[in-house]
Tab-separated table of C-alpha atoms in Angstrom:
chain	number	residue	atom	x	y	z
A	1	MET	CA	-16.621	-10.873	6.941
A	2	THR	CA	-14.476	-10.575	3.872
A	3	VAL	CA	-10.744	-10.724	3.408
A	4	LYS	CA	-10.764	-7.024	2.628
A	5	GLU	CA	-12.862	-6.264	5.805
A	6	ILE	CA	-10.404	-8.342	7.892
A	7	LYS	CA	-7.513	-6.414	6.392
A	8	GLN	CA	-9.309	-3.028	7.288
A	9	ARG	CA	-10.021	-4.091	10.805
A	10	PHE	CA	-6.592	-5.428	11.563
A	11	GLY	CA	-4.449	-3.119	9.662
A	12	ILE	CA	-3.169	-5.438	7.470
A	13	ILE	CA	-1.596	-3.819	4.430
A	14	GLY	CA	-0.964	-5.812	1.108
A	15	ASN	CA	-2.989	-7.440	-1.983
A	16	SER	CA	-0.650	-10.357	-2.154
A	17	PRO	CA	-2.605	-13.602	-3.111
A	18	LEU	CA	-0.638	-15.547	-0.492
A	19	LEU	CA	-1.514	-13.019	2.019
A	20	ASP	CA	-5.077	-13.459	1.146
A	21	ILE	CA	-4.564	-17.316	1.372
A	22	ALA	CA	-3.241	-16.998	4.957
A	23	ILE	CA	-6.063	-14.540	6.058
A	24	ASN	CA	-8.733	-16.971	4.715
A	25	THR	CA	-7.117	-19.754	6.321
A	26	ALA	CA	-7.432	-18.046	9.323
A	27	MET	CA	-10.926	-16.957	8.971
A	28	GLN	CA	-12.110	-20.584	8.717
A	29	VAL	CA	-10.318	-22.305	11.404
A	30	ALA	CA	-11.462	-19.131	13.756
A	31	PRO	CA	-14.804	-20.586	14.612
A	32	THR	CA	-13.316	-23.979	15.539
A	33	ASP	CA	-11.089	-24.719	18.785
A	34	ILE	CA	-8.289	-26.570	16.915
A	35	THR	CA	-4.817	-25.416	17.590
A	36	VAL	CA	-2.938	-23.533	14.899
A	37	LEU	CA	0.554	-23.163	14.030
A	38	ILE	CA	1.686	-20.076	12.152
A	39	TYR	CA	5.053	-20.289	10.061
A	40	GLY	CA	6.973	-17.119	9.149
A	41	GLU	CA	10.061	-15.330	9.247
A	42	SER	CA	10.966	-12.753	11.567
A	43	GLY	CA	9.194	-9.508	11.147
A	44	VAL	CA	6.751	-10.948	8.973
A	45	GLY	CA	3.743	-9.910	11.199
A	46	LYS	CA	2.656	-13.087	12.689
A	47	GLU	CA	1.260	-11.313	15.737
A	48	ALA	CA	-1.850	-10.198	13.516
A	49	PHE	CA	-3.275	-13.622	12.988
A	50	PRO	CA	-3.976	-15.200	16.512
A	51	GLN	CA	-5.709	-11.838	16.907
A	52	ILE	CA	-7.750	-12.739	13.952
A	53	ILE	CA	-8.602	-16.049	15.047
A	54	HIS	CA	-9.399	-14.970	18.722
A	55	GLN	CA	-11.889	-12.178	17.526
A	56	LEU	CA	-13.576	-14.242	15.167
A	57	SER	CA	-14.426	-16.961	17.392
A	58	SER	CA	-16.613	-17.601	20.116
A	59	ARG	CA	-13.867	-16.845	22.600
A	60	LYS	CA	-13.795	-13.049	21.751
A	61	HIS	CA	-15.305	-12.128	25.111
A	62	GLY	CA	-12.551	-14.018	26.797
A	63	THR	CA	-9.057	-13.294	27.821
A	64	TYR	CA	-6.291	-12.896	24.896
A	65	ILE	CA	-2.695	-13.483	25.981
A	66	SER	CA	0.329	-13.433	23.884
A	67	ILE	CA	3.527	-14.889	25.105
A	68	ASN	CA	6.948	-14.324	23.749
A	69	CYS	CA	8.569	-17.921	24.915
A	70	GLY	CA	12.197	-16.915	23.841
A	71	ALA	CA	11.769	-14.010	26.440
A	72	ILE	CA	11.097	-15.826	29.380
A	73	PRO	CA	14.270	-17.495	31.277
A	74	GLU	CA	14.207	-21.039	31.045
A	75	GLY	CA	14.027	-21.289	34.988
A	76	THR	CA	10.895	-19.352	35.288
A	77	ILE	CA	8.950	-20.511	32.031
A	78	ASP	CA	6.821	-23.086	34.155
A	79	SER	CA	5.893	-20.890	36.638
A	80	GLU	CA	4.850	-18.084	34.090
A	81	LEU	CA	2.728	-20.537	32.014
A	82	PHE	CA	1.232	-23.026	34.687
A	83	GLY	CA	1.528	-21.180	38.016
A	84	HIS	CA	3.288	-22.165	41.311
A	85	GLU	CA	2.622	-22.995	45.134
A	86	LYS	CA	3.830	-20.933	47.982
A	87	GLY	CA	7.286	-22.152	48.980
A	88	SER	CA	7.626	-24.355	45.703
A	89	PHE	CA	11.197	-22.540	45.043
A	90	THR	CA	13.508	-20.008	46.411
A	91	GLY	CA	11.574	-16.441	46.058
A	92	ALA	CA	7.991	-17.999	46.027
A	93	HIS	CA	6.493	-16.307	48.751
A	94	GLU	CA	2.929	-16.581	47.717
A	95	ALA	CA	1.045	-18.704	45.067
A	96	ARG	CA	0.509	-17.547	41.890
A	97	LYS	CA	-1.756	-18.179	38.872
A	98	GLY	CA	-0.213	-19.001	35.338
A	99	TYR	CA	-1.212	-17.815	31.994
A	100	PHE	CA	-3.235	-21.110	31.458
A	101	GLU	CA	-5.312	-20.393	34.332
A	102	VAL	CA	-5.838	-16.874	33.954
A	103	ALA	CA	-6.868	-17.515	30.417
A	104	ASN	CA	-9.425	-19.847	31.012
A	105	GLY	CA	-12.004	-19.673	28.245
A	106	GLY	CA	-9.947	-17.612	26.141
A	107	THR	CA	-6.797	-17.570	24.044
A	108	ILE	CA	-3.117	-18.197	24.338
A	109	PHE	CA	-0.660	-16.922	21.802
A	110	LEU	CA	2.587	-18.791	22.094
A	111	ASP	CA	5.092	-16.933	19.930
A	112	GLU	CA	8.526	-18.683	19.342
A	113	VAL	CA	7.177	-21.728	20.361
A	114	ALA	CA	10.275	-23.498	19.275
A	115	ASP	CA	12.274	-21.814	22.112
A	116	LEU	CA	10.388	-23.895	24.781
A	117	PRO	CA	12.718	-26.044	26.902
A	118	LEU	CA	12.018	-29.941	26.776
A	119	SER	CA	10.536	-30.097	30.113
A	120	THR	CA	7.992	-27.581	29.294
A	121	GLN	CA	7.061	-29.051	26.291
A	122	VAL	CA	5.932	-32.202	28.185
A	123	ARG	CA	3.751	-29.917	30.303
A	124	LEU	CA	2.173	-28.115	27.229
A	125	LEU	CA	1.462	-31.530	25.554
A	126	ARG	CA	-0.662	-32.505	28.307
A	127	VAL	CA	-2.605	-29.423	28.099
A	128	LEU	CA	-3.238	-29.803	24.684
A	129	GLU	CA	-4.493	-33.290	24.853
A	130	SER	CA	-6.338	-33.216	28.160
A	131	GLY	CA	-6.704	-29.649	29.246
A	132	GLU	CA	-5.116	-30.487	32.621
A	133	PHE	CA	-1.999	-28.985	34.046
A	134	PHE	CA	-0.250	-28.845	37.418
A	135	LYS	CA	1.211	-26.019	39.102
A	136	VAL	CA	4.959	-25.834	40.070
A	137	GLY	CA	5.121	-27.409	43.748
A	138	SER	CA	1.614	-29.215	43.372
A	139	SER	CA	0.305	-32.364	43.000
A	140	LYS	CA	-3.381	-31.292	42.453
A	141	GLY	CA	-4.412	-31.226	38.654
A	142	LEU	CA	-6.141	-28.277	37.420
A	143	LYS	CA	-8.404	-27.907	34.418
A	144	THR	CA	-8.269	-25.411	31.768
A	145	ASP	CA	-10.033	-24.636	28.535
A	146	VAL	CA	-7.817	-22.467	26.389
A	147	ARG	CA	-7.578	-22.125	22.580
A	148	VAL	CA	-3.671	-22.447	21.759
A	149	VAL	CA	-2.204	-20.460	18.654
A	150	ALA	CA	1.391	-21.058	18.204
A	151	ALA	CA	3.969	-19.432	16.204
A	152	THR	CA	7.465	-20.039	14.892
A	153	ASN	CA	10.051	-18.461	12.656
A	154	ILE	CA	12.372	-21.609	12.475
A	155	ASN	CA	12.209	-25.028	10.722
A	156	ILE	CA	10.766	-27.007	13.411
A	157	LEU	CA	11.325	-30.603	11.619
A	158	GLU	CA	14.972	-29.514	11.700
A	159	SER	CA	14.655	-29.005	15.560
A	160	ILE	CA	13.133	-32.410	15.903
A	161	GLN	CA	15.859	-34.207	14.208
A	162	ASN	CA	18.361	-32.206	16.551
A	163	GLY	CA	16.364	-33.300	19.570
A	164	LYS	CA	15.321	-29.730	20.441
A	165	PHE	CA	11.553	-30.159	19.991
A	166	ARG	CA	9.354	-32.990	20.452
A	167	GLU	CA	7.727	-34.655	17.409
A	168	ASP	CA	4.227	-35.335	19.199
A	169	LEU	CA	4.016	-31.781	20.733
A	170	TYR	CA	4.722	-30.702	17.015
A	171	TYR	CA	1.883	-32.668	15.328
A	172	ARG	CA	-0.370	-31.642	18.156
A	173	LEU	CA	0.183	-28.078	17.643
A	174	SER	CA	-0.002	-28.090	13.691
A	175	THR	CA	-3.226	-29.280	13.269
A	176	VAL	CA	-3.919	-26.308	10.955
A	177	PRO	CA	-0.686	-24.595	9.611
A	178	ILE	CA	-0.771	-21.073	8.247
A	179	ASN	CA	1.978	-19.680	6.373
A	180	ILE	CA	2.707	-15.875	6.429
A	181	PRO	CA	4.978	-15.150	2.992
A	182	PRO	CA	8.202	-13.007	3.386
A	183	LEU	CA	8.205	-9.518	2.269
A	184	ARG	CA	10.490	-10.337	-1.102
A	185	ASN	CA	7.382	-12.569	-2.007
A	186	ARG	CA	4.902	-9.839	-2.095
A	187	GLN	CA	6.725	-7.378	-4.296
A	188	ASP	CA	3.794	-5.395	-5.006
A	189	ASP	CA	3.068	-4.683	-1.553
A	190	ILE	CA	6.434	-3.215	-0.668
A	191	TYR	CA	5.840	0.240	-1.903
A	192	LEU	CA	2.356	0.202	-0.270
A	193	LEU	CA	3.750	-0.291	2.986
A	194	PHE	CA	6.285	2.187	2.763
A	195	ARG	CA	3.891	4.779	1.838
A	196	LYS	CA	1.716	3.826	4.874
A	197	PHE	CA	4.788	4.068	7.246
A	198	ALA	CA	6.042	7.253	5.646
A	199	SER	CA	2.672	8.677	6.252
A	200	ASP	CA	2.141	7.670	9.772
A	201	PHE	CA	6.187	9.054	10.817
A	202	ALA	CA	5.150	11.900	9.215
A	203	GLU	CA	2.240	12.543	11.288
A	204	LYS	CA	3.836	11.456	14.498
A	205	TYR	CA	7.104	13.826	13.993
A	206	ARG	CA	4.852	16.875	12.315
A	207	MET	CA	6.973	16.900	9.279
A	208	PRO	CA	6.109	16.401	5.287
A	209	ALA	CA	6.071	12.791	4.187
A	210	ILE	CA	9.284	11.531	2.437
A	211	GLU	CA	8.943	10.209	-1.182
A	212	LEU	CA	11.052	8.136	-3.521
A	213	ASP	CA	11.724	8.766	-7.243
A	214	SER	CA	11.501	5.983	-9.740
A	215	GLU	CA	14.874	4.520	-9.261
A	216	ALA	CA	14.586	4.535	-5.561
A	217	GLN	CA	11.185	2.378	-6.007
A	218	ASN	CA	12.738	-0.109	-8.162
A	219	LEU	CA	15.705	-0.329	-5.521
A	220	LEU	CA	13.004	-0.756	-2.631
A	221	ASN	CA	10.885	-3.202	-4.717
A	222	ASN	CA	13.972	-5.643	-5.446
A	223	TYR	CA	15.871	-5.493	-2.354
A	224	TYR	CA	15.869	-8.854	-0.427
A	225	TRP	CA	14.234	-7.537	3.172
A	226	PRO	CA	15.594	-10.043	5.345
A	227	GLY	CA	13.898	-8.471	8.277
A	228	ASN	CA	10.860	-7.979	6.298
A	229	ILE	CA	8.165	-5.602	7.404
A	230	ARG	CA	10.003	-4.841	10.535
A	231	GLN	CA	12.969	-3.692	8.717
A	232	LEU	CA	11.189	-1.783	6.224
A	233	LYS	CA	9.534	-0.042	8.669
A	234	ASN	CA	12.825	0.782	10.811
A	235	VAL	CA	14.189	2.007	7.453
A	236	THR	CA	11.302	4.443	6.763
A	237	GLU	CA	11.431	5.811	10.091
A	238	GLN	CA	15.279	6.439	9.820
A	239	LEU	CA	14.767	8.255	6.390
A	240	SER	CA	11.777	10.505	7.719
A	241	ILE	CA	13.967	11.371	10.720
A	242	LEU	CA	17.302	12.075	9.355
A	243	GLU	CA	17.007	12.978	6.016
A	244	LYS	CA	16.068	16.893	5.332
A	245	ASN	CA	15.466	16.545	1.920
A	246	ARG	CA	12.045	14.773	1.456
A	247	GLN	CA	12.773	13.492	-2.208
A	248	ILE	CA	14.559	10.267	-1.720
A	249	ASN	CA	16.860	8.952	-4.565
A	250	VAL	CA	18.549	5.753	-4.800
A	251	GLU	CA	21.937	7.111	-3.308
A	252	THR	CA	20.568	7.917	-0.286
A	253	LEU	CA	18.117	4.771	-0.020
A	254	THR	CA	21.400	2.738	-0.695
A	255	ARG	CA	23.104	4.241	2.435
A	256	TYR	CA	20.206	2.948	4.653
A	257	LEU	CA	20.181	-0.903	3.336
A	258	PRO	CA	22.807	-3.467	4.321
A	259	THR	CA	24.645	-4.331	1.100
A	260	ASP	CA	25.292	-8.192	1.698
A	261	ASN	CA	21.266	-8.504	0.871
A	262	THR	CA	20.489	-6.473	-1.950
A	263	SER	CA	20.941	-8.981	-4.736
A	264	LYS	CA	18.302	-11.521	-5.512
A	265	LEU	CA	20.787	-13.375	-7.651
A	266	PRO	CA	21.849	-16.872	-6.297
A	267	VAL	CA	25.536	-17.011	-5.188
A	268	LEU	CA	27.962	-19.524	-4.437
A	269	PHE	CA	29.555	-19.721	-0.973
A	270	ASN	CA	33.275	-19.305	-0.966
A	271	GLY	CA	33.870	-21.630	1.902
A	272	GLY	CA	34.953	-18.502	3.889
A	273	ASN	CA	37.443	-17.185	1.956
A	274	LYS	CA	37.890	-13.553	1.699
A	275	GLY	CA	38.348	-12.094	-1.746
A	276	ASN	CA	36.715	-10.980	-4.802
A	277	ASP	CA	35.142	-14.189	-6.165
A	278	PHE	CA	31.474	-13.262	-5.031
A	279	SER	CA	31.288	-10.241	-7.157
A	280	GLU	CA	32.459	-11.989	-10.153
A	281	ARG	CA	30.419	-15.167	-9.651
A	282	ASP	CA	27.357	-12.634	-9.149
A	283	LEU	CA	28.101	-10.949	-12.250
A	284	LEU	CA	28.336	-14.114	-14.342
A	285	TYR	CA	25.058	-15.175	-12.993
A	286	LYS	CA	23.465	-12.030	-14.135
A	287	VAL	CA	25.127	-12.381	-17.676
A	288	LEU	CA	23.994	-16.316	-17.827
A	289	PHE	CA	20.411	-15.211	-16.560
A	290	ASP	CA	19.820	-12.377	-18.891
A	291	MET	CA	21.014	-14.182	-22.042
A	292	ARG	CA	18.796	-17.440	-21.291
A	293	LYS	CA	15.679	-14.691	-21.130
A	294	ASP	CA	16.699	-13.127	-24.421
A	295	MET	CA	17.159	-16.438	-26.078
A	296	ASN	CA	13.774	-18.142	-24.586
A	297	ASP	CA	11.958	-14.826	-25.821
A	298	LEU	CA	13.539	-14.841	-29.448
A	299	LYS	CA	12.755	-18.704	-29.657
A	300	GLN	CA	9.015	-18.081	-28.820
A	301	VAL	CA	8.552	-14.932	-31.292
A	302	VAL	CA	9.966	-16.695	-34.254
A	303	GLY	CA	8.117	-20.121	-33.355
A	304	GLU	CA	4.789	-17.657	-33.545
A	305	LEU	CA	5.902	-16.439	-36.587
A	306	ILE	CA	6.440	-19.634	-38.431
A	307	GLN	CA	3.052	-20.986	-37.237
A	308	ASN	CA	1.248	-17.870	-38.130
A	309	GLY	CA	3.325	-16.213	-40.774
A	310	GLY	CA	1.612	-17.728	-43.757
A	311	ASN	CA	3.536	-16.806	-46.864
A	312	GLY	CA	4.228	-13.290	-45.800
A	313	SER	CA	7.692	-12.357	-45.372
A	314	LEU	CA	9.158	-11.864	-41.719
A	315	ASN	CA	9.693	-7.906	-42.454
A	316	ASP	CA	6.016	-7.606	-43.056
A	317	ASN	CA	5.152	-9.192	-39.632
A	318	GLU	CA	4.269	-6.430	-36.920
A	319	ASN	CA	6.684	-8.772	-34.515
A	320	ALA	CA	9.664	-8.166	-37.135
A	321	GLN	CA	11.005	-5.203	-35.326
A	322	LEU	CA	10.834	-7.259	-31.858
A	323	VAL	CA	12.960	-10.161	-33.240
A	324	LYS	CA	15.556	-7.545	-34.532
A	325	GLN	CA	15.792	-5.752	-31.494
A	326	LEU	CA	16.168	-9.515	-29.645
A	327	TYR	CA	19.029	-9.972	-32.101
A	328	HIS	CA	20.397	-6.661	-31.280
A	329	ASP	CA	20.322	-7.206	-27.507
A	330	ILE	CA	21.955	-10.584	-27.879
A	331	ASN	CA	24.690	-9.273	-29.874
A	332	ALA	CA	25.358	-6.375	-27.594
A	333	GLY	CA	25.692	-8.483	-24.590
A	334	ASN	CA	27.419	-11.587	-26.298
A	335	GLY	CA	28.568	-13.867	-23.517
A	336	GLY	CA	30.033	-16.733	-25.534
A	337	GLN	CA	27.332	-17.298	-27.960
A	338	LYS	CA	27.556	-16.439	-31.990
A	339	THR	CA	24.489	-14.925	-33.153
A	340	ILE	CA	23.725	-15.046	-37.420
A	341	PRO	CA	23.437	-11.334	-38.593
A	342	ILE	CA	20.170	-9.839	-38.881
A	343	GLU	CA	21.158	-9.147	-42.971
A	344	ASP	CA	21.187	-13.260	-43.302
A	345	LYS	CA	18.121	-13.621	-45.688
A	346	SER	CA	18.000	-17.191	-45.437
A	347	VAL	CA	16.910	-17.017	-41.815
A	348	LEU	CA	15.268	-13.627	-41.441
A	349	ASN	CA	13.506	-13.097	-44.632
A	350	PRO	CA	12.497	-16.216	-45.967
A	351	VAL	CA	9.196	-17.397	-47.751
A	352	ILE	CA	7.674	-19.416	-44.587
A	353	HIS	CA	5.473	-22.293	-44.946
A	354	LEU	CA	3.532	-23.902	-42.160
A	355	PRO	CA	5.389	-27.105	-40.750
A	356	LYS	CA	3.382	-30.129	-40.467
A	357	GLU	CA	5.205	-30.905	-36.954
A	358	THR	CA	5.855	-28.259	-34.595
A	359	SER	CA	8.662	-29.966	-32.813
A	360	LYS	CA	10.706	-30.161	-36.160
A	361	SER	CA	10.052	-26.300	-36.680
A	362	GLN	CA	11.391	-25.735	-33.136
A	363	LYS	CA	14.397	-27.618	-33.330
A	364	ALA	CA	15.276	-26.051	-36.938
A	365	ILE	CA	14.908	-22.593	-35.146
A	366	ASP	CA	17.195	-23.825	-32.166
A	367	GLU	CA	19.808	-24.987	-34.974
A	368	HIS	CA	19.907	-21.967	-36.867
A	369	ILE	CA	19.701	-18.842	-33.877
A	370	LEU	CA	22.620	-19.832	-32.216
A	371	VAL	CA	26.067	-21.353	-33.590
A	372	PRO	CA	27.965	-22.295	-30.494
A	373	GLU	CA	31.615	-20.413	-30.205
A	374	LYS	CA	34.541	-21.625	-28.220
A	375	THR	CA	33.749	-21.086	-24.345
A	376	LEU	CA	35.320	-17.733	-22.861
A	377	THR	CA	36.800	-17.499	-19.904
A	378	LEU	CA	35.003	-15.811	-16.736
A	379	GLU	CA	37.086	-12.854	-16.984
A	380	ALA	CA	36.459	-12.652	-20.776
A	381	LYS	CA	32.892	-12.863	-20.278
A	382	SER	CA	32.558	-10.489	-17.463
A	383	ALA	CA	34.662	-7.701	-19.420
A	384	GLU	CA	32.223	-8.181	-22.318
A	385	TYR	CA	29.285	-7.961	-20.328
A	386	VAL	CA	30.622	-4.742	-18.600
A	387	LYS	CA	31.819	-3.144	-21.865
A	388	SER	CA	28.132	-3.511	-23.278
A	389	VAL	CA	26.548	-1.986	-20.479
A	390	LEU	CA	28.845	0.799	-20.529
A	391	LEU	CA	28.121	1.648	-24.380
A	392	LYS	CA	24.825	1.158	-23.621
A	393	ASN	CA	24.930	3.996	-20.675
A	394	ASN	CA	27.433	6.134	-22.727
A	395	GLY	CA	30.148	5.474	-20.182
A	396	GLU	CA	28.216	6.828	-17.417
A	397	LYS	CA	29.677	4.773	-14.209
A	398	ARG	CA	26.767	5.607	-11.908
A	399	LYS	CA	24.185	3.980	-14.315
A	400	THR	CA	26.276	1.379	-15.222
A	401	ALA	CA	27.020	0.187	-12.008
A	402	ARG	CA	23.270	0.316	-10.985
A	403	ASP	CA	22.188	-1.826	-14.216
A	404	LEU	CA	24.968	-4.273	-13.311
A	405	GLY	CA	23.661	-4.370	-9.421
A	406	ILE	CA	27.447	-3.596	-7.995
A	407	SER	CA	28.639	-0.660	-6.309
A	408	GLU	CA	30.587	1.982	-8.258
A	409	ARG	CA	33.622	1.167	-6.363
A	410	THR	CA	33.501	-2.540	-7.676
A	411	LEU	CA	32.838	-1.176	-11.231
A	412	TYR	CA	35.919	1.113	-10.978
A	413	ARG	CA	38.204	-1.962	-10.305
A	414	TYR	CA	36.328	-3.742	-13.185
A	415	ILE	CA	37.180	-0.925	-15.525
A	416	ILE	CA	41.032	-0.902	-14.417
A	417	ASP	CA	41.254	-4.571	-14.561
A	418	TYR	CA	39.573	-4.970	-18.325
A	419	ASN	CA	41.339	-1.638	-19.493
A	420	LEU	CA	37.938	0.049	-20.206
A	421	GLU	CA	39.116	3.524	-18.937
A	422	ASN	CA	38.677	5.096	-22.299
A	423	MET	CA	34.886	3.979	-22.270
A	424	VAL	CA	33.933	6.056	-18.966
A	425	SER	CA	31.904	9.390	-19.700
A	426	GLY	CA	34.389	12.170	-20.398
A	427	LYS	CA	37.344	9.901	-21.503
A	428	ARG	CA	35.781	7.959	-24.243
A	429	LYS	CA	37.199	7.936	-27.718
A	430	LYS	CA	35.549	8.647	-30.726
């Protein structure tokens, strides 16, 4: 079978290369009997992979049992997995078979395997190594032939260091590891999944399917999704049931997304102090990242012009407008760097000769494009950036807040703090 056929058979949606690698690995190990450990955050869809492994193996006609190890109380987990004899503990009125005995010849999926108690881990290791186990309250060893597939959403190596997981069991389980990518690393798949869920809920609740406008789609794709596919499905169901308007805009979608995780920018932890440091640092990172991207693009374009421009003028080159636009963008969002004006003929309109050494020409570009200026304060940088985005959006607060990645309430506070009231739409002075 191909990866595409596997997706269709097991209802897996997505075209991410990382997802395809995980599926291909599951297909390769399925015909064998080796143990597999599946890694992935909560909600990424780990439960589909042990089914792929079971259905593509020689055990497909045997029993398949899925067990959530974290959902079984510690006092009864041994009995559930390995069975018990009559009278072995209070309430054991009759003998009972455990999952390893019932699934003989089949496959057992141990989800959240890191939650197993240490005593149970010892029993599991014995089963994996020799196929032998003991029922609770029995001294008679039993044999079983079971394929074990385990999964976890935590870092087991940290659990080993903390003494909560056995190292020998870890290496016995992870003969072949399979990593399931989080939804934020499958950005092109997010809207595909949303449309599938919207269609399913429309059919289930007998109502028109919800749709997203372009801005809402952009928010959907750039949200962090800490709960992964499970969270996306829940949000889609809430929208399908609660919203009467079937065309969802960005304001409506925002109400269903927790605001603490909407940004993909790196942030600094403030040590638990409450205040506004988080928003200002977040804004500063955005300024610096945008500035670095613009400068890297500019250097690349000018470098190509120097190497390929021959004796022609820069203004005659088809990339000249791109260079001018980059200069304009950098000047508009100047965050502590001073750029040379576009009219400076010594830089933008020389007769260019092909240099002998590319490294020297690149050094010359670096020296001429930017002239360091006195470092501005955090407040001055933030004010300059907010002002430039307000200018770009003609003073419209909603668009400006969206471009900055902050709420309108936070933007209003910046407008007051930085004395930018005259730039807000309807109040802007000419």
